[in-house]
C-alpha cells in the first residue's frame, strides 16, 4: 500500500499567492472606487471663515442638560415640522407653520394632551418664519416668498430682490413702525436642498427689508452663510440675525449713528443656531438645531471632509448624528445666561417663552416640546451635573 502524501492537502505556494492577491483586490477595490467617485464628483466646497470665531465656544453658567425630563409633547403626530412659533397673548394661541403647507393654530391647555390644534391658513408652500402684526400675519414661506395673511386672504409681498429670486425665505420680524425684516437663507438652494448649502460653505444668504408703504424690498446685508433667524431689538435700533454654519449671531443697526453697520453679537455658539426671539424679559432665545461634534467641527474647518460627506449623501443618503438641540439664552448684549439641551433632542428650530414654560418648535419632528422652567430650571453647572447623575 502506498504511503499517504502528507502534503497533498496543503495549498500550493501559487494557490496562496492567488488568494492573497484576491484579498488585496477586495480590500483595495472599494478604496479605489471611493477615490474615483470623490475625484469625479463636481461638488466643490469652499473654506468657511471659521478662523473668525473665538475659542472656546460660548458656555452658560446655568444649564439644564436633560431638558427631556419633565418635557411634554404637544400635537404629537399632528404638527409635522412646526418650524417657528408665534404667540398671540390676547387669544392665547400659538401659530406655527408645518410641512403640509398649513399655518396651524394651537390652543394650549394645562394638559398637553388637551391642546386643540386646527388648520388656519394654507399657503401652498412651506411656511417657516411667522410674525404677528397689529391686524395681519407675515409669513416667510420657503417656497413662495414673503407673504401677508389678512383674514382668509394671502398676498405675496416679495419673492425677489435686486433681480435675484428667493430660494429659501426663512425668518421674519416686524418693527414697531411696520417695517418688515427677513432673511433669504440661500438664493441658490431650496429648503429640500439646504444640506448642500451648509456643505458647500459659500455665502448665498441675505438679510432684507420690506417697506409696506413703498412696497420696496432692499438687501441690507449680502454674502451671509445660511442667513437664518432675525429679531428686532426691544429699543428698535438694530436687528440680531443668525448665520447657521458659522455658529454666530450678529447685529445690524437700522437707526442712529451706526445705521447700516454690522457688529459682533454672539460668536461661537455651542451649536448651530436657527431662529431667535425676544422673550419680553430682557433675553433673546436662540434655538440650537444641534451641537457641533468633533467630526462636524473638522468638517466645517476642512472643505475636503465636507466633500466626502456630500459624496456619501448623494449616493447613500443622509446619516443623522444630530443631538443636544435646545435653546441658548443670552442677554441683550449677547452674554450667555442659560442653556437648555438634551442628547435626545435635535432639530430645534425655534423657542418662545409663555408664562412659566418654554416651547420648542422643530423643523423636522412632529411635535412641539413644552418645558416648565420653574419645575425644571437651568441650574449652576455643578448642580446640573448632580441632577444628571
Coordinates of C-alpha atoms in Angstrom, one line a residue:
X1 CA 0.0 0.0 0.0
X2 CA 1.4 3.4 -0.9
X3 CA 2.2 5.8 1.9
X4 CA -0.1 8.8 2.2
X5 CA 1.3 12.1 0.9
X6 CA 1.4 14.4 3.9
X7 CA 1.5 17.5 1.7
X8 CA -1.2 16.5 -0.7
X9 CA -3.9 18.5 1.2
X10 CA -1.8 21.6 1.7
X11 CA -2.3 24.6 -0.6
X12 CA 0.5 25.2 -3.1
X13 CA 2.5 28.4 -3.0
X14 CA 0.8 29.5 -6.2
X15 CA -2.6 28.9 -4.6
X16 CA -1.6 31.0 -1.5
X17 CA -0.5 33.8 -3.8
X18 CA -3.7 33.8 -5.7
X19 CA -5.8 34.0 -2.5
X20 CA -3.6 36.8 -1.2
X21 CA -4.0 38.7 -4.5
X22 CA -7.7 38.3 -4.4
X23 CA -7.8 39.5 -0.8
X24 CA -5.8 42.6 -1.7
X25 CA -8.0 43.3 -4.6
X26 CA -11.1 43.0 -2.5
X27 CA -9.7 45.4 0.1
X28 CA -8.3 47.9 -2.4
X29 CA -11.1 48.0 -4.9
X30 CA -13.6 49.8 -2.7
X31 CA -10.9 52.3 -1.7
X32 CA -10.0 53.0 -5.3
X33 CA -13.7 53.2 -6.3
X34 CA -14.3 55.7 -3.5
X35 CA -11.3 57.8 -4.6
X36 CA -12.6 57.7 -8.2
X37 CA -16.1 58.8 -7.2
X38 CA -14.6 61.6 -5.0
X39 CA -12.4 62.8 -7.8
X40 CA -15.2 62.7 -10.4
X41 CA -17.8 64.4 -8.2
X42 CA -18.2 68.1 -9.3
X43 CA -19.2 69.3 -5.8
X44 CA -16.7 71.9 -4.7
X45 CA -17.0 73.1 -1.1
X46 CA -15.2 76.3 -0.1
X47 CA -13.3 77.3 3.0
X48 CA -15.6 78.7 5.8
X49 CA -14.1 81.6 7.7
X50 CA -14.2 79.6 11.0
X51 CA -11.0 81.4 12.0
X52 CA -13.1 84.4 12.7
X53 CA -14.7 82.7 15.7
X54 CA -13.1 83.0 19.1
X55 CA -12.4 79.8 21.1
X56 CA -13.6 78.1 23.2
X57 CA -17.4 78.0 22.4
X58 CA -19.7 80.1 24.5
X59 CA -21.0 78.4 27.6
X60 CA -23.6 79.4 30.1
X61 CA -23.3 79.2 33.9
X62 CA -26.9 77.9 34.1
X63 CA -27.7 74.7 32.4
X64 CA -30.4 72.1 32.0
X65 CA -28.7 69.3 30.1
X66 CA -31.6 66.8 30.4
X67 CA -34.5 69.0 29.3
X68 CA -36.5 66.0 28.1
X69 CA -37.0 65.2 31.7
X70 CA -40.3 66.9 32.5
X71 CA -41.0 67.9 28.9
X72 CA -44.4 67.4 27.4
X73 CA -45.2 66.7 23.7
X74 CA -47.8 68.9 22.1
X75 CA -49.6 67.9 18.9
X76 CA -47.6 64.6 18.7
X77 CA -48.1 63.3 15.1
X78 CA -50.3 66.2 14.1
X79 CA -47.9 69.1 14.0
X80 CA -45.4 67.9 11.4
X81 CA -42.4 70.1 11.4
X82 CA -43.7 73.2 13.4
X83 CA -40.7 75.3 12.5
X84 CA -41.5 78.6 14.1
X85 CA -43.8 79.6 17.0
X86 CA -45.6 82.9 17.3
X87 CA -47.8 83.5 20.3
X88 CA -50.8 85.8 20.4
X89 CA -51.2 86.7 24.0
X90 CA -54.8 88.1 23.5
X91 CA -56.2 84.9 22.1
X92 CA -53.7 82.7 23.9
X93 CA -53.0 80.8 20.7
X94 CA -49.7 79.7 19.1
X95 CA -49.4 79.9 15.4
X96 CA -46.9 77.6 13.6
X97 CA -46.1 76.7 10.0
X98 CA -45.9 73.0 9.1
X99 CA -44.6 70.8 6.4
X100 CA -48.0 70.2 4.9
X101 CA -48.3 73.9 3.9
X102 CA -50.7 74.9 6.7
X103 CA -50.2 77.6 9.3
X104 CA -51.9 75.9 12.3
X105 CA -53.4 77.3 15.5
X106 CA -52.5 75.6 18.8
X107 CA -54.7 76.5 21.7
X108 CA -52.7 75.4 24.7
X109 CA -54.3 73.9 27.8
X110 CA -52.9 72.8 31.2
X111 CA -52.6 69.3 29.9
X112 CA -50.6 68.9 26.7
X113 CA -53.0 66.1 25.6
X114 CA -55.9 68.5 25.7
X115 CA -54.3 71.1 23.5
X116 CA -56.5 72.0 20.5
X117 CA -54.9 72.0 17.0
X118 CA -56.6 73.3 13.9
X119 CA -55.7 74.2 10.3
X120 CA -55.8 78.0 9.9
X121 CA -54.4 79.2 6.6
X122 CA -52.9 77.2 3.7
X123 CA -50.0 78.9 1.9
X124 CA -49.4 76.2 -0.7
X125 CA -45.7 76.2 0.1
X126 CA -43.6 75.6 3.2
X127 CA -44.3 78.3 5.9
X128 CA -41.3 78.9 8.1
X129 CA -40.9 82.2 10.0
X130 CA -44.0 83.8 11.4
X131 CA -44.5 87.3 12.8
X132 CA -47.8 88.7 14.2
X133 CA -48.7 92.3 13.3
X134 CA -51.5 94.5 14.5
X135 CA -54.0 93.3 12.0
X136 CA -52.1 90.8 9.9
X137 CA -49.7 87.9 10.0
X138 CA -46.4 87.9 8.0
X139 CA -45.1 84.5 6.9
X140 CA -41.7 83.7 5.5
X141 CA -42.6 80.8 3.2
X142 CA -39.5 78.9 2.0
X143 CA -41.2 78.2 -1.4
X144 CA -43.4 81.2 -2.0
X145 CA -41.6 84.2 -0.5
X146 CA -42.7 86.8 1.9
X147 CA -46.5 86.6 2.5
X148 CA -49.1 88.8 4.2
X149 CA -52.1 87.0 5.7
X150 CA -55.2 89.1 6.4
X151 CA -58.3 87.2 7.3
X152 CA -58.6 84.4 4.8
X153 CA -56.6 86.1 2.1
X154 CA -52.9 85.8 1.2
X155 CA -50.9 88.5 -0.5
X156 CA -47.4 88.0 -1.9
X157 CA -45.2 90.9 -0.7
X158 CA -41.9 89.9 -2.2
X159 CA -40.1 86.9 -3.8
X160 CA -37.0 88.6 -5.2
X161 CA -34.5 91.4 -4.5
X162 CA -32.0 93.0 -6.9
X163 CA -33.2 90.8 -9.7
X164 CA -32.4 87.6 -7.8
X165 CA -35.3 85.2 -6.7
X166 CA -35.5 84.0 -3.1
X167 CA -34.9 80.2 -2.9
X168 CA -35.4 79.8 0.9
X169 CA -37.3 82.6 2.6
X170 CA -36.6 81.8 6.2
X171 CA -37.3 84.1 9.2
X172 CA -39.2 87.4 9.6
X173 CA -39.9 90.1 12.3
X174 CA -41.9 93.3 12.3
X175 CA -40.6 96.6 13.7
X176 CA -42.9 98.9 15.6
X177 CA -43.1 101.3 12.6
X178 CA -44.4 98.4 10.4
X179 CA -41.1 97.7 8.6
X180 CA -40.5 94.1 7.8
X181 CA -37.1 92.4 8.2
X182 CA -36.5 89.0 6.9
X183 CA -33.9 86.5 5.6
X184 CA -33.4 84.6 2.5
X185 CA -31.2 81.7 3.7
X186 CA -30.0 80.9 0.3
X187 CA -30.6 82.2 -3.2
X188 CA -29.0 79.0 -4.7
X189 CA -30.6 76.1 -2.8
X190 CA -34.2 75.3 -1.8
X191 CA -35.2 74.0 1.7
X192 CA -35.1 70.4 0.5
X193 CA -31.5 71.0 -0.6
X194 CA -30.4 73.0 2.4
X195 CA -27.7 70.5 3.4
X196 CA -25.9 71.3 0.2
X197 CA -25.7 75.0 1.1
X198 CA -24.3 74.1 4.5
X199 CA -21.8 71.6 3.0
X200 CA -20.8 74.0 0.1
X201 CA -19.7 76.7 2.6
X202 CA -20.4 79.6 0.3
X203 CA -22.3 82.8 1.3
X204 CA -25.6 82.6 -0.5
X205 CA -27.7 84.2 2.2
X206 CA -29.2 87.7 2.6
X207 CA -30.7 90.0 5.2
X208 CA -33.5 92.1 3.7
X209 CA -36.2 94.6 4.5
X210 CA -39.7 95.3 3.0
X211 CA -41.4 98.6 3.4
X212 CA -45.2 98.0 3.4
X213 CA -45.8 101.7 2.4
X214 CA -43.5 101.9 -0.6
X215 CA -43.5 98.1 -1.4
X216 CA -39.7 98.4 -1.7
X217 CA -37.6 95.3 -1.0
X218 CA -34.0 96.1 0.0
X219 CA -30.9 93.9 0.6
X220 CA -29.4 95.1 3.8
X221 CA -26.5 92.6 4.1
X222 CA -25.5 90.1 1.4
X223 CA -22.9 87.2 1.4
X224 CA -24.2 85.6 4.5
X225 CA -23.7 82.0 5.4
X226 CA -27.2 80.5 5.5
X227 CA -28.9 83.5 7.0
X228 CA -31.5 82.3 9.4
X229 CA -33.4 83.8 12.4
X230 CA -33.9 87.6 12.7
X231 CA -35.3 89.7 15.5
X232 CA -35.8 93.5 16.0
X233 CA -34.2 94.7 19.3
X234 CA -36.6 96.0 22.0
X235 CA -35.3 99.6 21.6
X236 CA -35.8 99.3 17.8
X237 CA -32.3 100.4 17.0
X238 CA -30.9 97.2 15.5
X239 CA -31.6 93.7 14.4
X240 CA -29.9 90.5 15.5
X241 CA -29.7 87.8 12.9
X242 CA -28.1 84.3 12.8
X243 CA -25.8 82.5 10.4
X244 CA -26.2 78.8 10.9
X245 CA -22.9 77.1 9.8
X246 CA -20.9 80.0 11.2
X247 CA -22.4 79.4 14.7
X248 CA -22.9 83.1 15.3
X249 CA -25.5 85.9 15.6
X250 CA -24.6 89.4 14.5
X251 CA -26.1 93.0 14.9
X252 CA -27.3 95.1 12.1
X253 CA -28.1 98.7 13.0
X254 CA -31.2 100.2 11.5
X255 CA -31.2 103.6 13.2
X256 CA -28.8 106.0 14.7
X257 CA -25.1 106.9 14.0
X258 CA -24.3 103.3 13.3
X259 CA -27.1 102.7 10.8
X260 CA -26.1 100.2 8.2
X261 CA -23.2 98.8 10.2
X262 CA -22.7 95.1 11.2
X263 CA -21.2 94.2 14.6
X264 CA -20.5 91.0 16.5
X265 CA -23.2 89.9 18.9
X266 CA -22.7 86.2 20.0
X267 CA -19.9 84.3 18.4
X268 CA -19.1 80.6 18.5
X269 CA -22.4 79.4 19.9
X270 CA -22.5 75.8 21.4
X271 CA -24.3 74.6 18.3
X272 CA -26.0 75.6 15.0
X273 CA -28.4 78.5 15.5
X274 CA -31.8 78.7 13.8
X275 CA -34.5 81.2 14.9
X276 CA -34.0 83.9 17.5
X277 CA -36.8 85.5 19.5
X278 CA -37.1 88.1 22.3
X279 CA -38.8 86.8 25.4
X280 CA -40.0 90.2 26.7
X281 CA -37.9 89.9 29.8
X282 CA -34.5 91.1 28.6
X283 CA -33.3 87.9 26.9
X284 CA -33.0 86.5 23.5
X285 CA -33.8 82.8 22.9
X286 CA -31.6 81.3 20.3
X287 CA -32.8 77.9 19.0
X288 CA -29.9 75.4 18.6
X289 CA -30.6 72.8 16.0
X290 CA -27.8 70.5 17.3
X291 CA -24.4 70.8 18.9
X292 CA -21.2 70.6 16.9
X293 CA -19.4 67.3 17.4
X294 CA -15.7 66.8 16.8
X295 CA -16.4 65.4 13.4
X296 CA -18.6 68.4 12.3
X297 CA -16.1 70.8 13.8
X298 CA -13.5 69.3 11.5
X299 CA -15.9 69.3 8.6
X300 CA -16.6 73.0 8.9
X301 CA -12.9 73.7 9.0
X302 CA -11.8 71.5 6.1
X303 CA -13.7 71.5 2.7
X304 CA -12.4 68.1 1.7
X305 CA -14.3 66.5 4.6
X306 CA -17.5 68.3 3.6
X307 CA -17.0 67.0 0.0
X308 CA -16.7 63.4 1.4
X309 CA -19.9 64.0 3.3
X310 CA -21.5 65.3 0.1
X311 CA -20.5 62.2 -1.8
X312 CA -22.0 60.0 0.9
X313 CA -25.2 62.0 1.0
X314 CA -25.5 61.9 -2.8
X315 CA -25.0 58.1 -3.1
X316 CA -26.2 56.7 0.2
X317 CA -28.4 59.4 1.8
X318 CA -28.0 61.5 4.9
X319 CA -26.6 59.9 8.0
X320 CA -28.2 61.6 11.1
X321 CA -26.0 62.2 14.1
X322 CA -27.7 65.2 15.5
X323 CA -28.0 65.6 19.3
X324 CA -28.0 68.2 22.0
X325 CA -30.5 70.6 20.4
X326 CA -32.3 73.1 22.6
X327 CA -32.1 76.8 23.3
X328 CA -29.3 79.2 24.3
X329 CA -30.4 82.2 26.3
X330 CA -28.4 85.4 26.1
X331 CA -29.0 88.9 27.4
X332 CA -29.4 92.0 25.2
X333 CA -25.6 92.3 24.8
X334 CA -25.2 88.7 23.8
X335 CA -23.8 87.5 27.1
X336 CA -24.7 83.9 27.9
X337 CA -27.4 83.3 30.6
X338 CA -28.7 79.8 30.3
X339 CA -28.6 76.7 28.2
X340 CA -31.4 74.1 27.8
X341 CA -30.5 71.0 25.8
X342 CA -30.5 67.2 25.8
X343 CA -28.7 64.4 23.9
X344 CA -32.1 63.1 22.8
X345 CA -33.2 66.4 21.3
X346 CA -32.4 67.6 17.8
X347 CA -33.7 69.9 15.0
X348 CA -34.9 72.6 17.4
X349 CA -35.7 75.5 15.1
X350 CA -37.4 78.0 17.5
X351 CA -38.1 78.7 21.1
X352 CA -40.5 81.0 22.8
X353 CA -41.4 81.6 26.5
X354 CA -45.0 81.7 27.5
X355 CA -45.6 82.2 31.3
X356 CA -43.6 79.6 33.1
X357 CA -43.0 77.4 30.1
X358 CA -40.5 77.2 27.2
X359 CA -41.9 76.0 23.9
X360 CA -39.7 74.4 21.3
X361 CA -40.5 74.2 17.6
X362 CA -38.8 71.8 15.2
X363 CA -38.2 71.9 11.5
X364 CA -38.3 68.1 11.4
X365 CA -40.0 66.4 14.3
X366 CA -43.9 66.0 14.6
X367 CA -44.5 67.9 17.8
X368 CA -43.8 70.9 20.0
X369 CA -41.9 70.4 23.2
X370 CA -43.0 72.2 26.3
X371 CA -40.9 72.6 29.5
X372 CA -41.9 74.1 32.8
X373 CA -38.8 76.1 33.7
X374 CA -39.9 76.6 37.3
X375 CA -40.1 72.9 37.9
X376 CA -37.1 72.1 35.7
X377 CA -34.9 75.2 35.7
X378 CA -31.4 75.6 34.3
X379 CA -29.0 75.4 37.3
X380 CA -25.4 76.1 38.1
X381 CA -23.1 73.7 36.4
X382 CA -22.2 71.6 39.5
X383 CA -25.9 71.3 40.4
X384 CA -26.8 70.4 36.8
X385 CA -24.2 67.6 36.9
X386 CA -25.6 66.2 40.1
X387 CA -29.1 66.3 38.6
X388 CA -27.9 64.2 35.7
X389 CA -26.4 61.6 38.0

